[in-house]
Amino acid sequence: MSAAEKSEAEKAFARGAHPHLLDGGETVDKASTLDAIAEALSFPDYFGKNLDALYDCLTDLSWLSPGEHVLIWSGSSVLRERDPKAYLAVRSVLSDAQRALGPTGDRSDSRRLTVVLPD
């Protein structure tokens, strides 16, 4: 775990949130990134491995405990450099899901999503 990841995880713990680490060194294309996000957030087996399914799972999170869940994606620059189009698409979905689960979002319940890119 890098110093930046550790710092972000400690911040999440300090405020009572649940950190989920995503190692961006393995995210070289859209498919590997979706798999890594699914693994980091323990997505259910029915995850469809496409952007629509990513949004659906990110705005549900019912299999996780209530509270704030912080996805810490270190090394996101790997995907941004290797596949800029995939990076923008995934970042867009992450941003949309984060907004939807925010306090004024349309899917706010006892779970919130925060996405952090420490690098």
PDB file of C-alpha atoms in Angstrom:
ATOM      1  CA  MET A   1       0.000   0.000   0.000  1.00  0.00           C
ATOM      2  CA  SER A   2       1.433   3.357  -1.011  1.00  0.00           C
ATOM      3  CA  ALA A   3       1.675   6.284   1.380  1.00  0.00           C
ATOM      4  CA  ALA A   4      -1.136   8.057  -0.487  1.00  0.00           C
ATOM      5  CA  GLU A   5      -3.410   4.997  -0.242  1.00  0.00           C
ATOM      6  CA  LYS A   6      -2.619   4.591   3.435  1.00  0.00           C
ATOM      7  CA  SER A   7      -3.377   8.251   4.088  1.00  0.00           C
ATOM      8  CA  GLU A   8      -6.728   8.071   2.271  1.00  0.00           C
ATOM      9  CA  ALA A   9      -7.656   4.820   4.039  1.00  0.00           C
ATOM     10  CA  GLU A  10      -6.787   6.349   7.414  1.00  0.00           C
ATOM     11  CA  LYS A  11      -8.936   9.404   6.617  1.00  0.00           C
ATOM     12  CA  ALA A  12     -11.838   7.117   5.720  1.00  0.00           C
ATOM     13  CA  PHE A  13     -11.461   5.069   8.908  1.00  0.00           C
ATOM     14  CA  ALA A  14     -11.218   8.237  11.001  1.00  0.00           C
ATOM     15  CA  ARG A  15     -14.634   9.407   9.833  1.00  0.00           C
ATOM     16  CA  GLY A  16     -16.193   5.959  10.201  1.00  0.00           C
ATOM     17  CA  ALA A  17     -16.172   5.112   6.495  1.00  0.00           C
ATOM     18  CA  HIS A  18     -15.265   1.811   4.849  1.00  0.00           C
ATOM     19  CA  PRO A  19     -12.225   2.068   2.532  1.00  0.00           C
ATOM     20  CA  HIS A  20     -11.957  -0.176  -0.537  1.00  0.00           C
ATOM     21  CA  LEU A  21      -8.584  -0.207  -2.290  1.00  0.00           C
ATOM     22  CA  LEU A  22      -8.246  -0.521  -6.052  1.00  0.00           C
ATOM     23  CA  ASP A  23      -4.743  -1.135  -7.428  1.00  0.00           C
ATOM     24  CA  GLY A  24      -4.621   0.736 -10.711  1.00  0.00           C
ATOM     25  CA  GLY A  25      -1.433  -0.998 -11.770  1.00  0.00           C
ATOM     26  CA  GLU A  26      -3.593  -3.848 -13.013  1.00  0.00           C
ATOM     27  CA  THR A  27      -6.197  -1.670 -14.755  1.00  0.00           C
ATOM     28  CA  VAL A  28      -4.893  -1.530 -18.308  1.00  0.00           C
ATOM     29  CA  ASP A  29      -8.217  -1.564 -20.184  1.00  0.00           C
ATOM     30  CA  LYS A  30     -11.951  -1.276 -19.540  1.00  0.00           C
ATOM     31  CA  ALA A  31     -12.449  -4.983 -18.790  1.00  0.00           C
ATOM     32  CA  SER A  32      -9.635  -5.196 -16.232  1.00  0.00           C
ATOM     33  CA  THR A  33     -10.814  -1.965 -14.608  1.00  0.00           C
ATOM     34  CA  LEU A  34     -14.386  -3.209 -14.256  1.00  0.00           C
ATOM     35  CA  ASP A  35     -13.072  -6.463 -12.764  1.00  0.00           C
ATOM     36  CA  ALA A  36     -10.861  -4.564 -10.307  1.00  0.00           C
ATOM     37  CA  ILE A  37     -13.713  -2.298  -9.176  1.00  0.00           C
ATOM     38  CA  ALA A  38     -15.995  -5.324  -8.793  1.00  0.00           C
ATOM     39  CA  GLU A  39     -13.378  -7.077  -6.673  1.00  0.00           C
ATOM     40  CA  ALA A  40     -12.612  -4.012  -4.538  1.00  0.00           C
ATOM     41  CA  LEU A  41     -16.306  -3.495  -3.723  1.00  0.00           C
ATOM     42  CA  SER A  42     -17.197  -7.218  -3.540  1.00  0.00           C
ATOM     43  CA  PHE A  43     -19.806  -6.954  -6.300  1.00  0.00           C
ATOM     44  CA  PRO A  44     -22.327  -9.818  -6.466  1.00  0.00           C
ATOM     45  CA  ASP A  45     -21.897 -12.568  -9.059  1.00  0.00           C
ATOM     46  CA  TYR A  46     -24.649 -11.095 -11.232  1.00  0.00           C
ATOM     47  CA  PHE A  47     -22.490  -8.025 -12.099  1.00  0.00           C
ATOM     48  CA  GLY A  48     -22.768  -7.728 -15.898  1.00  0.00           C
ATOM     49  CA  LYS A  49     -19.244  -6.360 -16.533  1.00  0.00           C
ATOM     50  CA  ASN A  50     -20.315  -3.349 -18.588  1.00  0.00           C
ATOM     51  CA  LEU A  51     -20.694   0.344 -17.790  1.00  0.00           C
ATOM     52  CA  ASP A  52     -24.456   0.203 -17.226  1.00  0.00           C
ATOM     53  CA  ALA A  53     -24.024  -2.703 -14.798  1.00  0.00           C
ATOM     54  CA  LEU A  54     -21.201  -0.814 -13.086  1.00  0.00           C
ATOM     55  CA  TYR A  55     -23.498   2.143 -12.468  1.00  0.00           C
ATOM     56  CA  ASP A  56     -26.285  -0.132 -11.229  1.00  0.00           C
ATOM     57  CA  CYS A  57     -24.010  -1.883  -8.725  1.00  0.00           C
ATOM     58  CA  LEU A  58     -22.330   1.333  -7.587  1.00  0.00           C
ATOM     59  CA  THR A  59     -25.693   2.934  -6.842  1.00  0.00           C
ATOM     60  CA  ASP A  60     -26.978  -0.143  -4.996  1.00  0.00           C
ATOM     61  CA  LEU A  61     -24.236  -1.431  -2.649  1.00  0.00           C
ATOM     62  CA  SER A  62     -26.921  -3.290  -0.655  1.00  0.00           C
ATOM     63  CA  TRP A  63     -24.523  -6.208  -0.055  1.00  0.00           C
ATOM     64  CA  LEU A  64     -22.194  -3.872   1.873  1.00  0.00           C
ATOM     65  CA  SER A  65     -22.748  -2.556   5.371  1.00  0.00           C
ATOM     66  CA  PRO A  66     -24.566   0.774   5.772  1.00  0.00           C
ATOM     67  CA  GLY A  67     -22.458   3.916   5.794  1.00  0.00           C
ATOM     68  CA  GLU A  68     -19.959   5.606   3.540  1.00  0.00           C
ATOM     69  CA  HIS A  69     -17.849   3.442   1.238  1.00  0.00           C
ATOM     70  CA  VAL A  70     -14.676   5.010  -0.133  1.00  0.00           C
ATOM     71  CA  LEU A  71     -13.227   3.585  -3.340  1.00  0.00           C
ATOM     72  CA  ILE A  72      -9.529   4.512  -3.365  1.00  0.00           C
ATOM     73  CA  TRP A  73      -8.221   4.036  -6.916  1.00  0.00           C
ATOM     74  CA  SER A  74      -4.469   4.414  -6.849  1.00  0.00           C
ATOM     75  CA  GLY A  75      -2.621   4.319 -10.136  1.00  0.00           C
ATOM     76  CA  SER A  76      -5.615   5.385 -12.200  1.00  0.00           C
ATOM     77  CA  SER A  77      -3.097   7.094 -14.457  1.00  0.00           C
ATOM     78  CA  VAL A  78      -2.181   3.680 -15.906  1.00  0.00           C
ATOM     79  CA  LEU A  79      -5.607   3.349 -17.522  1.00  0.00           C
ATOM     80  CA  ARG A  80      -5.687   7.048 -18.448  1.00  0.00           C
ATOM     81  CA  GLU A  81      -2.414   6.607 -20.376  1.00  0.00           C
ATOM     82  CA  ARG A  82      -3.130   3.214 -21.963  1.00  0.00           C
ATOM     83  CA  ASP A  83      -6.798   3.671 -22.823  1.00  0.00           C
ATOM     84  CA  PRO A  84      -7.946   7.290 -22.421  1.00  0.00           C
ATOM     85  CA  LYS A  85     -11.428   6.579 -23.810  1.00  0.00           C
ATOM     86  CA  ALA A  86     -12.038   3.777 -21.292  1.00  0.00           C
ATOM     87  CA  TYR A  87     -10.654   5.938 -18.486  1.00  0.00           C
ATOM     88  CA  LEU A  88     -13.061   8.779 -19.283  1.00  0.00           C
ATOM     89  CA  ALA A  89     -16.005   6.390 -19.525  1.00  0.00           C
ATOM     90  CA  VAL A  90     -15.253   4.701 -16.200  1.00  0.00           C
ATOM     91  CA  ARG A  91     -14.569   8.031 -14.458  1.00  0.00           C
ATOM     92  CA  SER A  92     -17.878   9.362 -15.767  1.00  0.00           C
ATOM     93  CA  VAL A  93     -19.761   6.384 -14.313  1.00  0.00           C
ATOM     94  CA  LEU A  94     -17.927   6.715 -10.987  1.00  0.00           C
ATOM     95  CA  SER A  95     -18.786  10.426 -10.840  1.00  0.00           C
ATOM     96  CA  ASP A  96     -22.433   9.831 -11.730  1.00  0.00           C
ATOM     97  CA  ALA A  97     -22.752   7.092  -9.104  1.00  0.00           C
ATOM     98  CA  GLN A  98     -21.074   9.225  -6.465  1.00  0.00           C
ATOM     99  CA  ARG A  99     -23.566  12.036  -7.193  1.00  0.00           C
ATOM    100  CA  ALA A 100     -26.521   9.641  -7.124  1.00  0.00           C
ATOM    101  CA  LEU A 101     -25.517   8.342  -3.690  1.00  0.00           C
ATOM    102  CA  GLY A 102     -24.780  11.787  -2.308  1.00  0.00           C
ATOM    103  CA  PRO A 103     -27.006  13.545   0.220  1.00  0.00           C
ATOM    104  CA  THR A 104     -29.080  15.185  -2.524  1.00  0.00           C
ATOM    105  CA  GLY A 105     -28.873  12.302  -4.996  1.00  0.00           C
ATOM    106  CA  ASP A 106     -31.803  10.322  -6.312  1.00  0.00           C
ATOM    107  CA  ARG A 107     -30.663   7.067  -4.698  1.00  0.00           C
ATOM    108  CA  SER A 108     -29.526   8.211  -1.293  1.00  0.00           C
ATOM    109  CA  ASP A 109     -30.140   5.714   1.491  1.00  0.00           C
ATOM    110  CA  SER A 110     -27.961   4.441   4.305  1.00  0.00           C
ATOM    111  CA  ARG A 111     -25.020   3.916   1.919  1.00  0.00           C
ATOM    112  CA  ARG A 112     -22.874   6.587   0.309  1.00  0.00           C
ATOM    113  CA  LEU A 113     -20.069   6.315  -2.223  1.00  0.00           C
ATOM    114  CA  THR A 114     -16.958   8.453  -2.325  1.00  0.00           C
ATOM    115  CA  VAL A 115     -14.312   7.977  -5.016  1.00  0.00           C
ATOM    116  CA  VAL A 116     -10.731   9.077  -4.349  1.00  0.00           C
ATOM    117  CA  LEU A 117      -7.863   9.118  -6.878  1.00  0.00           C
ATOM    118  CA  PRO A 118      -4.810   9.776  -4.692  1.00  0.00           C
ATOM    119  CA  ASP A 119      -2.331  10.179  -7.563  1.00  0.00           C
TER     120      ASP A 119
END
